[in-house]
XYZ file of C-alpha atoms in Angstrom:
321
model
C 17.022 243.173 147.055
C 16.272 244.762 144.231
C 18.363 244.184 141.037
C 19.339 246.764 139.087
C 21.049 247.186 135.808
C 24.848 248.340 135.492
C 24.659 251.338 132.894
C 23.760 250.412 129.874
C 24.989 246.707 130.579
C 22.717 243.771 130.743
C 24.720 243.062 134.393
C 22.164 243.322 137.122
C 23.677 243.631 140.282
C 22.117 244.375 144.094
C 20.801 247.705 144.633
C 23.690 247.789 147.565
C 26.530 246.172 147.007
C 29.236 244.606 150.389
C 32.210 246.884 150.183
C 35.176 244.580 152.326
C 37.839 247.128 152.786
C 38.289 246.479 156.386
C 38.193 242.896 155.885
C 41.913 241.368 157.308
C 42.332 244.926 159.404
C 38.892 245.231 161.038
C 37.243 242.491 160.229
C 37.992 238.958 160.604
C 37.459 235.910 158.444
C 35.155 234.438 160.979
C 32.992 237.659 160.663
C 33.483 238.398 157.723
C 31.868 234.783 156.582
C 28.703 236.265 158.353
C 28.913 239.489 156.820
C 28.139 237.953 153.573
C 25.514 235.592 155.269
C 23.518 238.370 155.841
C 24.479 240.440 153.360
C 23.071 237.816 150.021
C 19.855 236.037 152.562
C 18.953 239.071 152.292
C 18.986 239.698 148.666
C 22.870 240.940 147.665
C 24.975 240.207 144.936
C 27.486 242.662 144.145
C 30.317 242.493 146.486
C 33.419 244.668 145.869
C 37.060 244.337 146.873
C 40.765 245.390 145.563
C 44.008 244.486 145.080
C 45.884 246.707 148.006
C 42.481 246.162 150.496
C 45.344 245.389 153.367
C 48.004 244.552 150.945
C 45.444 241.698 149.063
C 44.539 239.829 152.226
C 40.464 241.110 151.508
C 40.383 238.995 148.299
C 42.269 236.791 150.038
C 38.995 235.809 152.698
C 36.403 236.769 149.933
C 38.272 234.280 147.927
C 38.191 231.660 150.592
C 34.471 232.105 151.397
C 33.325 231.649 147.660
C 31.779 228.281 147.074
C 31.886 227.530 151.235
C 29.263 230.276 152.251
C 28.126 230.619 149.104
C 27.903 229.790 145.173
C 30.040 231.040 143.205
C 27.218 232.426 140.702
C 25.413 233.438 143.458
C 27.915 236.676 144.287
C 28.783 239.590 141.336
C 32.853 239.827 142.265
C 34.207 242.948 141.420
C 38.078 243.697 141.808
C 39.957 246.736 141.600
C 43.771 247.550 139.854
C 45.706 249.954 138.821
C 46.779 251.406 143.023
C 50.205 250.317 143.560
C 51.267 247.246 145.779
C 55.475 247.386 145.777
C 58.859 248.495 144.171
C 58.290 245.629 141.420
C 58.342 246.577 137.255
C 54.644 245.050 137.785
C 53.517 246.101 141.121
C 51.364 248.779 140.183
C 49.472 251.148 137.588
C 47.878 250.867 134.353
C 50.681 249.695 132.223
C 49.100 246.657 130.182
C 51.758 244.489 132.004
C 50.800 246.364 135.663
C 47.248 245.414 135.453
C 48.115 241.863 133.830
C 49.957 241.063 136.275
C 47.482 242.572 138.658
C 44.407 240.232 137.502
C 45.947 237.661 137.191
C 46.919 238.243 141.484
C 43.501 238.934 141.764
C 42.123 235.755 140.156
C 44.722 233.509 142.159
C 43.582 234.984 145.276
C 40.348 235.535 144.709
C 39.907 231.194 143.851
C 37.910 232.093 140.314
C 38.136 231.375 137.056
C 36.737 234.813 136.339
C 35.964 238.450 137.488
C 32.855 239.956 136.992
C 33.100 243.414 137.366
C 37.332 244.427 136.474
C 37.965 248.165 137.578
C 40.828 250.643 137.190
C 41.228 251.995 140.597
C 42.620 255.403 139.712
C 43.904 257.398 136.630
C 47.333 256.494 135.322
C 48.775 259.808 133.587
C 52.107 257.923 133.061
C 51.043 255.414 130.576
C 48.841 256.290 127.433
C 45.373 255.469 127.448
C 44.905 253.363 124.695
C 47.228 250.336 126.615
C 45.566 250.353 129.214
C 42.217 249.710 127.712
C 43.502 247.133 125.433
C 44.567 245.223 128.495
C 40.892 245.769 129.233
C 39.941 244.156 125.758
C 42.697 241.481 126.881
C 41.269 240.337 129.649
C 37.658 240.316 128.237
C 38.757 238.524 125.589
C 40.148 236.127 127.863
C 37.570 234.559 129.197
C 38.841 235.893 132.436
C 36.695 239.553 133.300
C 33.533 239.841 131.919
C 32.740 243.811 132.602
C 34.892 246.663 132.856
C 34.589 249.989 135.341
C 37.036 252.558 136.642
C 36.875 254.289 140.358
C 37.575 257.700 140.922
C 38.004 258.772 137.383
C 37.388 262.686 136.610
C 34.682 263.632 134.282
C 36.905 264.345 131.894
C 39.214 261.293 132.599
C 36.008 259.123 132.271
C 34.265 260.638 129.028
C 37.624 260.471 127.214
C 37.989 256.971 128.087
C 34.174 256.127 127.141
C 34.719 257.017 123.832
C 37.762 256.840 123.419
C 36.507 253.566 120.495
C 36.776 250.123 119.204
C 37.016 248.868 123.280
C 35.986 247.150 125.669
C 32.930 248.722 126.765
C 33.138 250.995 130.564
C 29.713 250.572 131.927
C 30.797 251.595 135.720
C 32.583 254.341 137.998
C 33.118 254.130 141.777
C 33.207 257.289 143.009
C 32.998 259.344 146.933
C 29.122 260.293 146.777
C 27.056 260.933 149.822
C 25.443 263.431 151.238
C 28.337 265.658 152.137
C 30.599 264.701 148.934
C 28.333 266.024 145.891
C 31.021 266.687 144.001
C 30.515 264.203 141.824
C 27.233 266.283 140.620
C 29.441 269.116 138.559
C 31.049 266.817 135.677
C 31.557 262.851 136.376
C 27.795 262.203 136.745
C 26.441 263.784 133.932
C 29.393 261.947 131.689
C 28.742 259.138 133.209
C 24.394 259.407 131.948
C 25.896 260.216 128.733
C 28.331 257.212 128.135
C 25.646 255.063 129.842
C 28.108 254.154 133.280
C 26.384 253.408 136.075
C 27.418 255.489 139.689
C 28.774 252.776 142.145
C 29.211 255.064 145.241
C 31.380 254.723 148.204
C 31.463 256.224 151.523
C 27.705 257.000 150.601
C 27.731 257.778 154.616
C 30.143 259.997 154.600
C 32.944 258.152 155.785
C 30.583 257.222 158.645
C 30.040 260.932 159.932
C 26.170 260.481 158.842
C 25.174 257.756 161.272
C 25.372 260.373 163.459
C 28.331 258.491 165.634
C 30.322 261.556 165.785
C 28.015 264.400 166.210
C 29.379 264.011 170.585
C 32.802 263.621 170.394
C 35.134 260.044 168.987
C 33.886 256.487 169.937
C 36.910 254.926 171.175
C 35.296 251.126 169.041
C 34.735 253.723 165.508
C 36.984 254.535 162.135
C 37.995 258.029 163.423
C 39.500 256.804 166.786
C 41.414 254.317 164.720
C 45.269 255.075 163.523
C 45.137 254.268 159.990
C 41.049 255.796 159.634
C 41.488 258.438 161.256
C 42.557 261.091 158.583
C 39.484 259.709 156.408
C 36.965 260.534 158.418
C 37.905 264.015 160.189
C 37.868 265.211 156.064
C 34.304 265.377 156.716
C 33.961 266.438 160.338
C 33.085 270.230 159.468
C 30.648 272.547 160.412
C 28.630 272.130 156.484
C 28.555 268.718 157.856
C 27.738 268.806 161.529
C 24.403 271.410 159.256
C 23.403 268.056 157.130
C 24.265 265.497 160.043
C 21.493 267.829 161.583
C 18.910 267.424 159.125
C 19.584 264.332 158.277
C 19.043 262.957 162.556
C 16.082 265.715 162.127
C 14.527 263.456 158.708
C 14.906 260.059 160.300
C 12.924 261.628 163.991
C 10.119 262.332 161.625
C 10.400 258.771 160.496
C 11.209 256.676 163.114
C 14.663 255.157 161.046
C 17.997 256.028 161.744
C 20.210 258.176 160.200
C 22.279 255.785 158.460
C 19.069 254.412 156.718
C 18.606 258.026 155.169
C 21.752 258.771 154.329
C 21.116 255.533 152.314
C 18.695 255.825 151.036
C 19.088 259.179 149.279
C 21.731 258.314 147.829
C 21.260 254.935 146.380
C 17.798 256.939 144.652
C 19.899 259.826 142.781
C 19.946 260.023 139.486
C 21.886 256.971 137.946
C 23.201 255.322 141.148
C 23.480 251.734 141.095
C 23.997 250.784 144.042
C 26.056 252.575 147.168
C 28.758 250.156 148.300
C 28.998 249.646 152.168
C 31.345 248.969 154.519
C 31.282 248.036 157.450
C 33.067 246.219 160.523
C 30.973 244.243 161.868
C 27.233 242.145 160.805
C 25.351 244.944 163.253
C 26.910 247.742 161.675
C 25.920 246.220 158.349
C 22.146 244.649 159.087
C 21.809 248.232 160.539
C 22.952 249.608 156.197
C 20.334 246.224 155.068
C 17.526 248.166 156.927
C 17.424 250.571 155.045
C 16.490 248.441 151.148
C 12.795 248.745 153.026
C 12.818 253.721 153.454
C 11.677 255.323 150.499
C 12.185 259.249 151.164
C 9.132 261.234 151.146
C 9.000 264.747 148.891
C 9.596 266.679 151.197
C 12.329 265.093 153.742
C 14.650 264.640 150.113
C 13.599 267.943 149.066
C 15.325 269.047 152.066
C 18.267 267.051 152.383
C 19.226 268.416 148.584
C 18.901 272.315 149.857
C 21.242 271.409 153.071
C 23.696 269.626 151.268
C 23.365 272.448 147.685
C 26.795 272.708 145.767
C 27.548 275.274 144.518
C 27.371 274.922 140.132
C 29.865 277.923 138.098
C 30.267 277.817 134.651
C 30.676 276.148 132.262
C 29.016 273.613 134.493
C 25.556 275.746 134.610
C 25.016 277.355 131.504
C 24.986 280.877 130.722
C 22.392 282.661 131.039
């Protein structure tokens, strides 16, 4: 698998990341081990989790596999903090106390001495940004964290955090980005490019909709049929989405590949993107995503997909004529 630098940092990661949001709920430890082996055997290195995924179980499962299934030095381990884990005084948020408490919990569950990429899961308007960034500074200076990133930041939030002088550089931003969700192109992507920050798209398959599995209903074994993911998937089941899914399916037929591979290759090679984060319930689904490594979309197909999924740009994102 091709390796890319994360933003303007010296950290090299695989151009696909393995997401673990389902680990501990839809994916048990044995299946997770099989996924991790398949991913690393394909050349994958970047594995993404968070302290709140399945109440920390995702981190615990990954921690049990590091060293047992894959050597620690073959993985770039990424996790997140800020989202609320409990109602206690340090159970969430971006205060210095809450963040450093979350970091210690993640290190314990993962069973590692350091985290390669520690990400702020969301902006916290209740906490001064200087305080939040000081926690990142301390985490890096202590050796517990190597690089810092953010997730779900708007354009102005990302630009503000990146431009505040004297702090640990922000090297990545994790955002929803796919043919069905291109809103980041208005302000987040330009801010990231300006500050040398790499994009890590989550839900690059449009929450599963771009695979085409929902074209004729809701499969009983799909996320769309599950109690905890039905609403998450439903947001992208619109008339506009149906037109885009049809275009993706047509492109896949012409290329002799799957809609999944077409959708993933499109977002993987967008400007500024470093590595889409791909989650899978089972190894079969993951192997389908790994097959995209061999796909390069012809310019004509890429242009057609750009057109059918285009979003409107208004003032001030579009300069005045």
